[in-house]
């Protein structure tokens, strides 16, 4: 066996540089000598081991930092990894956390099962009213976790009220900005201490990379989140970071386009016979209409929900009649996706508990993508008329 080929050859010299960020899968980095290794650790002057950091994660983090007006963001292997880092890095047994009562399903599980198992108590409260959040606070409350727009009911949190409460009481406000994105809401501009994202969704945008992002405004807290990321091993794959960077380049264009289409689709749905409810922040009949301007400004986003008459049979007929709209429990893809909370995200709830938050068998959530708006409207017309005749 020839020994020489296992020796890594130097990277070919070139007086030009690649236009595209190179993909760097290397797990380890060779240092010149022990002094050089010391400098890498002490001054962060170089990469050492990919779990601790790698160039593709750094490049992606810096780009999301720019969108969020942040610095030092930490990329993790999933959105849940990012939320996990924040909890594991900043909380200890005996602390108390207040969360929105309509958080993402896995976040709810962390709140109701996993944090309590670690001796961290939690309370869920309705974030559309800061007084409910206030009533849930305790002397040992360390953190509040909210999403700006709730899934799938599209309710808008009382962000100003909650931010004031957190500031007055010295409690960390963590905002999961996945739904709203920095295009719709920039948590640091509104008093949040920590921002988290499922990069998997709108930021990466193509349903081909699973990643998360977390950043704290205070560098000392940020360091603790980073240490949790590399110690618990939530490190992202370089390839996913590379794909997500590619997706991120078109994020703003995609978001703007999908938002305009979502607004048109919401308007069209509201006029379709058989549709009993349409939830999108652009609509004057939105339950939090009076808060849309102060929280989202003129950025209603690409997520909407609607309800049709009828039970499971109508719901089955609707998805079957729209085979080109992916019936898949995700969001933020270039293509429009349709999800049915009663059989997916909210299947663990009883029918009565679902009814309490307005989720019936005829309730659907739509993540609007980049298709031609007229085509989408026609597809929904067909799907809804199929649901009516089921
Ligand atoms: C998807 C999602 C998450 C979890 O992100 P993953 O990348 O799937 O781990 C967290 N919060 C919200 C609001 C989400 O939509």
Coordinates of C-alpha atoms and ligand atoms in Angstrom, one line a residue:
X1 CA 0.0 0.0 0.0
X2 CA 1.3 3.4 -0.9
X3 CA 1.7 5.4 2.3
X4 CA 2.0 8.8 0.6
X5 CA -1.5 9.2 -0.5
X6 CA -2.9 9.3 3.1
X7 CA -0.8 12.4 3.7
X8 CA -2.9 15.5 3.0
X9 CA -1.5 17.5 0.2
X10 CA -1.4 21.3 0.6
X11 CA -4.5 23.1 -0.8
X12 CA -3.6 24.1 -4.4
X13 CA -2.2 27.7 -4.5
X14 CA -4.2 30.1 -6.5
X15 CA -3.9 33.9 -7.0
X16 CA -7.6 34.0 -7.3
X17 CA -10.2 33.1 -4.7
X18 CA -13.5 31.2 -4.9
X19 CA -16.6 33.3 -5.3
X20 CA -18.6 30.8 -3.3
X21 CA -18.0 29.9 0.3
X22 CA -15.9 26.7 0.3
X23 CA -17.5 23.7 2.0
X24 CA -15.1 22.6 4.8
X25 CA -16.0 19.2 6.2
X26 CA -12.7 18.8 8.1
X27 CA -13.3 17.6 11.7
X28 CA -9.8 18.4 12.9
X29 CA -7.3 21.2 12.2
X30 CA -3.6 20.8 12.5
X31 CA -1.6 23.4 14.4
X32 CA 2.0 24.5 13.9
X33 CA 3.2 23.7 17.4
X34 CA 1.9 23.7 21.1
X35 CA 2.3 27.5 21.3
X36 CA 0.1 27.8 18.3
X37 CA -2.5 25.5 19.8
X38 CA -2.4 27.6 23.0
X39 CA -3.2 30.6 20.9
X40 CA -6.0 28.9 19.2
X41 CA -7.7 28.1 22.5
X42 CA -6.8 31.3 24.4
X43 CA -7.5 33.8 21.6
X44 CA -9.8 31.9 19.4
X45 CA -7.3 32.4 16.7
X46 CA -8.0 29.3 14.8
X47 CA -10.3 26.2 14.4
X48 CA -9.3 23.1 16.4
X49 CA -12.1 20.6 16.3
X50 CA -15.3 20.9 14.4
X51 CA -17.6 20.3 17.4
X52 CA -16.1 23.4 18.8
X53 CA -16.7 25.4 15.6
X54 CA -16.0 25.3 11.9
X55 CA -15.9 27.9 9.1
X56 CA -19.2 27.0 7.5
X57 CA -21.0 27.6 10.8
X58 CA -19.2 30.8 11.4
X59 CA -20.1 32.2 7.9
X60 CA -23.7 31.3 8.4
X61 CA -23.9 32.7 11.9
X62 CA -22.4 36.0 10.8
X63 CA -25.0 36.3 8.1
X64 CA -27.9 35.6 10.4
X65 CA -26.3 38.0 13.0
X66 CA -26.5 40.8 10.4
X67 CA -30.2 40.1 9.7
X68 CA -30.9 40.1 13.5
X69 CA -28.7 43.1 14.4
X70 CA -26.7 40.7 16.6
X71 CA -23.2 39.4 17.0
X72 CA -21.6 36.1 17.9
X73 CA -24.6 33.9 17.0
X74 CA -24.3 30.2 17.6
X75 CA -25.4 27.6 15.0
X76 CA -26.6 24.3 16.3
X77 CA -27.8 21.1 14.6
X78 CA -31.5 22.0 14.8
X79 CA -33.9 24.6 16.1
X80 CA -34.5 22.5 19.1
X81 CA -30.7 22.3 19.6
X82 CA -30.7 26.1 19.8
X83 CA -33.5 26.2 22.4
X84 CA -31.8 23.3 24.3
X85 CA -28.6 25.3 24.4
X86 CA -30.3 28.3 25.8
X87 CA -31.9 26.2 28.6
X88 CA -28.9 24.1 29.3
X89 CA -26.4 27.0 29.2
X90 CA -28.4 29.5 31.3
X91 CA -30.7 27.6 33.7
X92 CA -30.1 25.5 36.8
X93 CA -32.2 23.4 39.2
X94 CA -34.5 25.6 41.2
X95 CA -35.0 28.2 38.4
X96 CA -38.5 28.8 37.0
X97 CA -39.4 29.5 33.4
X98 CA -42.6 31.0 31.9
X99 CA -43.4 30.0 28.4
X100 CA -46.2 30.9 25.9
X101 CA -49.0 28.4 26.0
X102 CA -48.9 27.9 22.3
X103 CA -45.2 27.3 21.7
X104 CA -43.9 24.9 19.0
X105 CA -44.8 21.3 20.1
X106 CA -41.3 20.2 21.0
X107 CA -40.7 23.4 23.0
X108 CA -43.9 22.7 24.9
X109 CA -42.5 19.2 25.6
X110 CA -39.2 20.7 26.9
X111 CA -41.3 23.0 29.1
X112 CA -43.7 20.5 30.5
X113 CA -41.6 17.3 30.7
X114 CA -37.8 17.8 30.3
X115 CA -37.1 21.0 32.3
X116 CA -39.2 19.7 35.3
X117 CA -37.2 16.4 35.2
X118 CA -34.1 18.5 35.6
X119 CA -35.6 20.4 38.6
X120 CA -36.5 23.5 36.7
X121 CA -40.2 24.4 37.2
X122 CA -42.2 25.9 34.4
X123 CA -45.5 27.6 33.8
X124 CA -47.3 28.2 30.6
X125 CA -49.3 31.4 30.1
X126 CA -51.1 33.2 27.3
X127 CA -48.7 35.6 25.7
X128 CA -51.3 37.7 23.9
X129 CA -51.9 39.3 27.3
X130 CA -48.8 40.5 29.3
X131 CA -50.9 40.4 32.5
X132 CA -51.3 36.6 32.2
X133 CA -47.5 36.3 31.8
X134 CA -47.1 38.6 34.8
X135 CA -49.4 36.5 36.9
X136 CA -47.3 33.4 36.2
X137 CA -44.0 35.0 37.4
X138 CA -42.4 33.9 40.6
X139 CA -39.4 35.3 42.6
X140 CA -37.2 32.6 41.0
X141 CA -38.4 33.1 37.4
X142 CA -35.3 33.4 35.4
X143 CA -36.6 33.3 31.8
X144 CA -39.6 33.9 29.6
X145 CA -39.8 32.1 26.3
X146 CA -42.3 33.3 23.7
X147 CA -43.0 33.1 19.9
X148 CA -44.2 36.4 18.4
X149 CA -46.9 34.7 16.2
X150 CA -48.4 31.5 17.6
X151 CA -48.6 28.3 15.7
X152 CA -51.0 27.4 14.2
X153 CA -53.5 30.0 15.5
X154 CA -51.6 33.0 14.2
X155 CA -52.2 35.0 17.5
X156 CA -49.8 37.9 18.1
X157 CA -48.1 38.1 21.4
X158 CA -48.1 41.3 23.5
X159 CA -44.4 41.8 22.8
X160 CA -44.1 45.3 24.2
X161 CA -45.9 44.4 27.4
X162 CA -43.8 41.3 27.9
X163 CA -40.6 43.0 27.1
X164 CA -41.3 45.8 29.7
X165 CA -42.2 43.1 32.2
X166 CA -39.0 41.2 31.6
X167 CA -36.9 44.4 31.8
X168 CA -38.6 45.7 35.0
X169 CA -38.2 42.3 36.8
X170 CA -34.7 41.5 35.4
X171 CA -35.9 38.3 33.7
X172 CA -34.3 37.1 30.4
X173 CA -36.7 37.4 27.5
X174 CA -36.1 34.7 24.9
X175 CA -37.9 35.1 21.5
X176 CA -38.3 32.2 19.1
X177 CA -38.3 34.2 15.9
X178 CA -38.8 31.3 13.5
X179 CA -42.2 32.3 12.2
X180 CA -41.7 36.0 12.1
X181 CA -38.0 36.1 10.9
X182 CA -35.9 39.2 11.1
X183 CA -37.9 40.5 8.1
X184 CA -41.1 40.6 10.2
X185 CA -39.7 41.3 13.7
X186 CA -36.3 42.0 15.2
X187 CA -36.4 40.9 18.8
X188 CA -33.3 42.9 19.9
X189 CA -34.9 46.1 18.6
X190 CA -37.9 45.4 20.9
X191 CA -36.0 44.6 24.2
X192 CA -35.4 40.8 23.9
X193 CA -32.3 39.4 25.5
X194 CA -32.0 36.2 23.4
X195 CA -33.2 35.3 19.9
X196 CA -33.5 31.7 18.7
X197 CA -34.4 30.3 15.3
X198 CA -35.2 27.1 13.5
X199 CA -33.0 27.9 10.5
X200 CA -34.5 24.8 9.0
X201 CA -37.6 26.8 8.1
X202 CA -37.7 30.2 6.3
X203 CA -34.1 31.2 6.7
X204 CA -32.6 28.2 4.9
X205 CA -35.9 27.9 3.0
X206 CA -35.5 24.7 0.9
X207 CA -36.3 21.9 3.3
X208 CA -32.9 20.4 2.8
X209 CA -31.0 21.5 5.9
X210 CA -31.9 21.1 9.7
X211 CA -30.2 23.8 11.7
X212 CA -30.8 26.2 14.6
X213 CA -29.4 29.6 15.7
X214 CA -29.2 31.2 19.1
X215 CA -27.7 34.5 20.2
X216 CA -27.7 36.5 23.4
X217 CA -27.2 40.3 23.5
X218 CA -24.9 40.0 26.5
X219 CA -21.6 38.4 25.4
X220 CA -21.2 36.6 28.8
X221 CA -24.6 34.8 28.3
X222 CA -23.7 34.1 24.7
X223 CA -20.5 32.4 25.8
X224 CA -22.5 30.1 28.1
X225 CA -24.9 29.2 25.3
X226 CA -21.8 28.5 23.1
X227 CA -20.3 26.2 25.8
X228 CA -23.6 24.3 26.1
X229 CA -23.7 23.9 22.3
X230 CA -20.2 22.3 22.1
X231 CA -20.4 20.4 25.4
X232 CA -23.8 18.7 24.8
X233 CA -22.8 18.3 21.2
X234 CA -25.4 20.2 19.2
X235 CA -22.8 21.0 16.6
X236 CA -24.2 21.5 13.1
X237 CA -23.0 19.7 9.9
X238 CA -20.8 21.9 7.7
X239 CA -22.8 20.7 4.6
X240 CA -26.1 21.8 6.2
X241 CA -24.5 25.2 7.1
X242 CA -23.3 25.5 3.5
X243 CA -26.7 24.7 2.1
X244 CA -28.4 27.1 4.5
X245 CA -26.0 29.9 3.6
X246 CA -27.0 29.3 -0.1
X247 CA -30.7 29.4 0.9
X248 CA -30.2 32.5 3.1
X249 CA -29.0 34.5 0.1
X250 CA -32.5 34.6 -1.3
X251 CA -34.3 34.7 2.0
X252 CA -35.4 38.3 1.9
X253 CA -36.7 38.0 -1.7
X254 CA -38.5 34.8 -0.8
X255 CA -40.1 36.2 2.3
X256 CA -41.3 39.4 0.6
X257 CA -42.8 37.4 -2.3
X258 CA -44.4 34.8 -0.1
X259 CA -45.9 37.5 2.1
X260 CA -47.6 39.3 -0.7
X261 CA -49.0 36.0 -2.0
X262 CA -50.2 35.0 1.5
X263 CA -52.0 38.3 1.8
X264 CA -53.8 37.7 -1.5
X265 CA -54.5 34.1 -0.7
X266 CA -56.0 35.1 2.7
X267 CA -58.3 37.6 0.9
X268 CA -59.3 35.0 -1.6
X269 CA -59.9 32.3 1.0
X270 CA -62.1 34.6 3.0
X271 CA -64.5 34.9 0.0
X272 CA -64.7 31.1 -0.7
X273 CA -67.9 29.4 0.2
X274 CA -67.4 26.8 3.0
X275 CA -64.5 28.7 4.6
X276 CA -65.5 29.7 8.1
X277 CA -62.4 31.5 9.3
X278 CA -59.2 32.9 7.9
X279 CA -56.3 34.0 10.2
X280 CA -53.6 36.2 8.7
X281 CA -52.2 39.4 10.3
X282 CA -53.1 41.4 7.1
X283 CA -56.8 40.9 7.8
X284 CA -58.9 43.5 9.6
X285 CA -60.9 40.7 11.3
X286 CA -57.7 39.3 12.9
X287 CA -58.3 38.8 16.6
X288 CA -55.2 40.8 17.5
X289 CA -55.7 43.4 14.7
X290 CA -55.0 46.3 17.2
X291 CA -51.6 44.9 17.9
X292 CA -50.5 44.1 14.3
X293 CA -49.1 47.5 13.6
X294 CA -47.0 47.9 16.7
X295 CA -45.5 44.4 16.6
X296 CA -45.3 43.5 12.9
X297 CA -45.7 46.9 11.2
X298 CA -46.6 46.1 7.6
X299 CA -45.0 42.7 7.7
X300 CA -47.9 40.1 8.1
X301 CA -45.7 37.2 7.0
X302 CA -46.3 34.1 4.9
X303 CA -48.1 32.0 7.5
X304 CA -51.9 31.8 7.5
X305 CA -54.5 29.4 8.8
X306 CA -58.1 28.8 7.7
X307 CA -61.0 26.6 8.7
X308 CA -63.6 24.8 6.6
X309 CA -66.9 23.3 7.6
X310 CA -67.1 19.6 8.2
X311 CA -65.0 17.0 10.0
X312 CA -62.2 14.6 9.1
X313 CA -63.9 13.5 5.9
X314 CA -63.9 17.1 4.6
X315 CA -60.2 17.5 5.7
X316 CA -59.2 14.3 3.9
X317 CA -61.0 15.4 0.8
X318 CA -59.3 18.8 0.9
X319 CA -55.7 17.5 1.0
X320 CA -56.5 14.8 -1.6
X321 CA -57.9 17.4 -4.0
X322 CA -54.7 19.5 -3.7
X323 CA -52.0 16.9 -4.5
X324 CA -49.5 19.5 -5.7
X325 CA -49.5 21.3 -2.4
X326 CA -47.3 19.2 -0.1
X327 CA -49.3 18.0 2.9
X328 CA -46.4 18.1 5.3
X329 CA -46.0 19.4 8.9
X330 CA -43.3 22.0 8.1
X331 CA -43.1 25.6 7.0
X332 CA -40.9 28.0 5.2
X333 CA -40.2 25.9 2.1
X334 CA -40.0 27.4 -1.4
X335 CA -43.2 25.5 -2.1
X336 CA -46.5 26.0 -0.3
X337 CA -47.1 23.4 2.4
X338 CA -50.3 22.6 4.1
X339 CA -50.6 21.1 7.6
X340 CA -53.5 19.8 9.6
X341 CA -52.8 20.4 13.3
X342 CA -55.5 18.0 14.6
X343 CA -53.7 15.1 13.1
X344 CA -50.1 16.4 13.6
X345 CA -48.8 19.0 15.9
X346 CA -51.9 18.9 18.2
X347 CA -52.8 15.3 17.9
X348 CA -51.8 14.6 21.6
X349 CA -54.5 17.1 22.8
X350 CA -58.1 16.0 23.4
X351 CA -60.7 17.2 21.0
X352 CA -62.0 19.5 23.7
X353 CA -58.5 21.0 24.4
X354 CA -58.1 21.6 20.7
X355 CA -61.5 23.2 20.5
X356 CA -60.5 25.6 23.3
X357 CA -57.7 27.1 21.1
X358 CA -59.8 27.0 18.0
X359 CA -58.4 23.9 16.3
X360 CA -61.1 21.8 14.7
X361 CA -60.9 19.0 12.2
X362 CA -61.5 21.5 9.4
X363 CA -58.6 23.7 10.6
X364 CA -55.5 24.0 8.3
X365 CA -52.3 25.9 8.4
X366 CA -50.6 27.1 5.2
X367 CA -47.0 28.1 4.8
X368 CA -47.2 30.1 1.6
X369 CA -44.3 29.6 -0.9
X370 CA -43.3 31.1 -4.2
X371 CA -45.8 29.7 -6.6
X372 CA -47.9 31.9 -8.9
X373 CA -50.6 33.4 -6.6
X374 CA -53.4 32.8 -9.2
X375 CA -52.4 29.1 -9.5
X376 CA -52.4 28.7 -5.7
X377 CA -55.8 30.4 -5.4
X378 CA -57.3 28.1 -8.0
X379 CA -55.8 25.0 -6.2
X380 CA -57.3 26.1 -2.9
X381 CA -60.7 26.8 -4.6
X382 CA -60.7 23.2 -6.0
X383 CA -59.6 21.7 -2.6
X384 CA -62.2 23.6 -0.7
X385 CA -65.0 22.8 -3.0
X386 CA -63.9 19.1 -2.7
X387 CA -64.1 19.4 1.1
X388 CA -67.6 20.8 0.8
X389 CA -68.9 18.0 -1.3
X390 CA -67.3 15.3 1.0
Ligands
LIG1 C1 -39.6 24.0 13.6 C2 -39.6 24.9 14.8 C3 -38.7 24.7 15.9 C4 -37.8 23.5 15.9 O1 -36.8 23.6 14.9 P1 -36.1 22.3 14.3 O2 -35.1 22.9 13.3 O3 -37.1 21.4 13.6 O4 -35.5 21.6 15.4 C5 -38.8 25.5 16.9 N1 -39.6 26.6 17.0 C6 -40.5 26.8 15.9 C7 -41.4 28.0 16.0 C8 -40.5 26.0 14.8 O5 -41.4 26.2 13.8

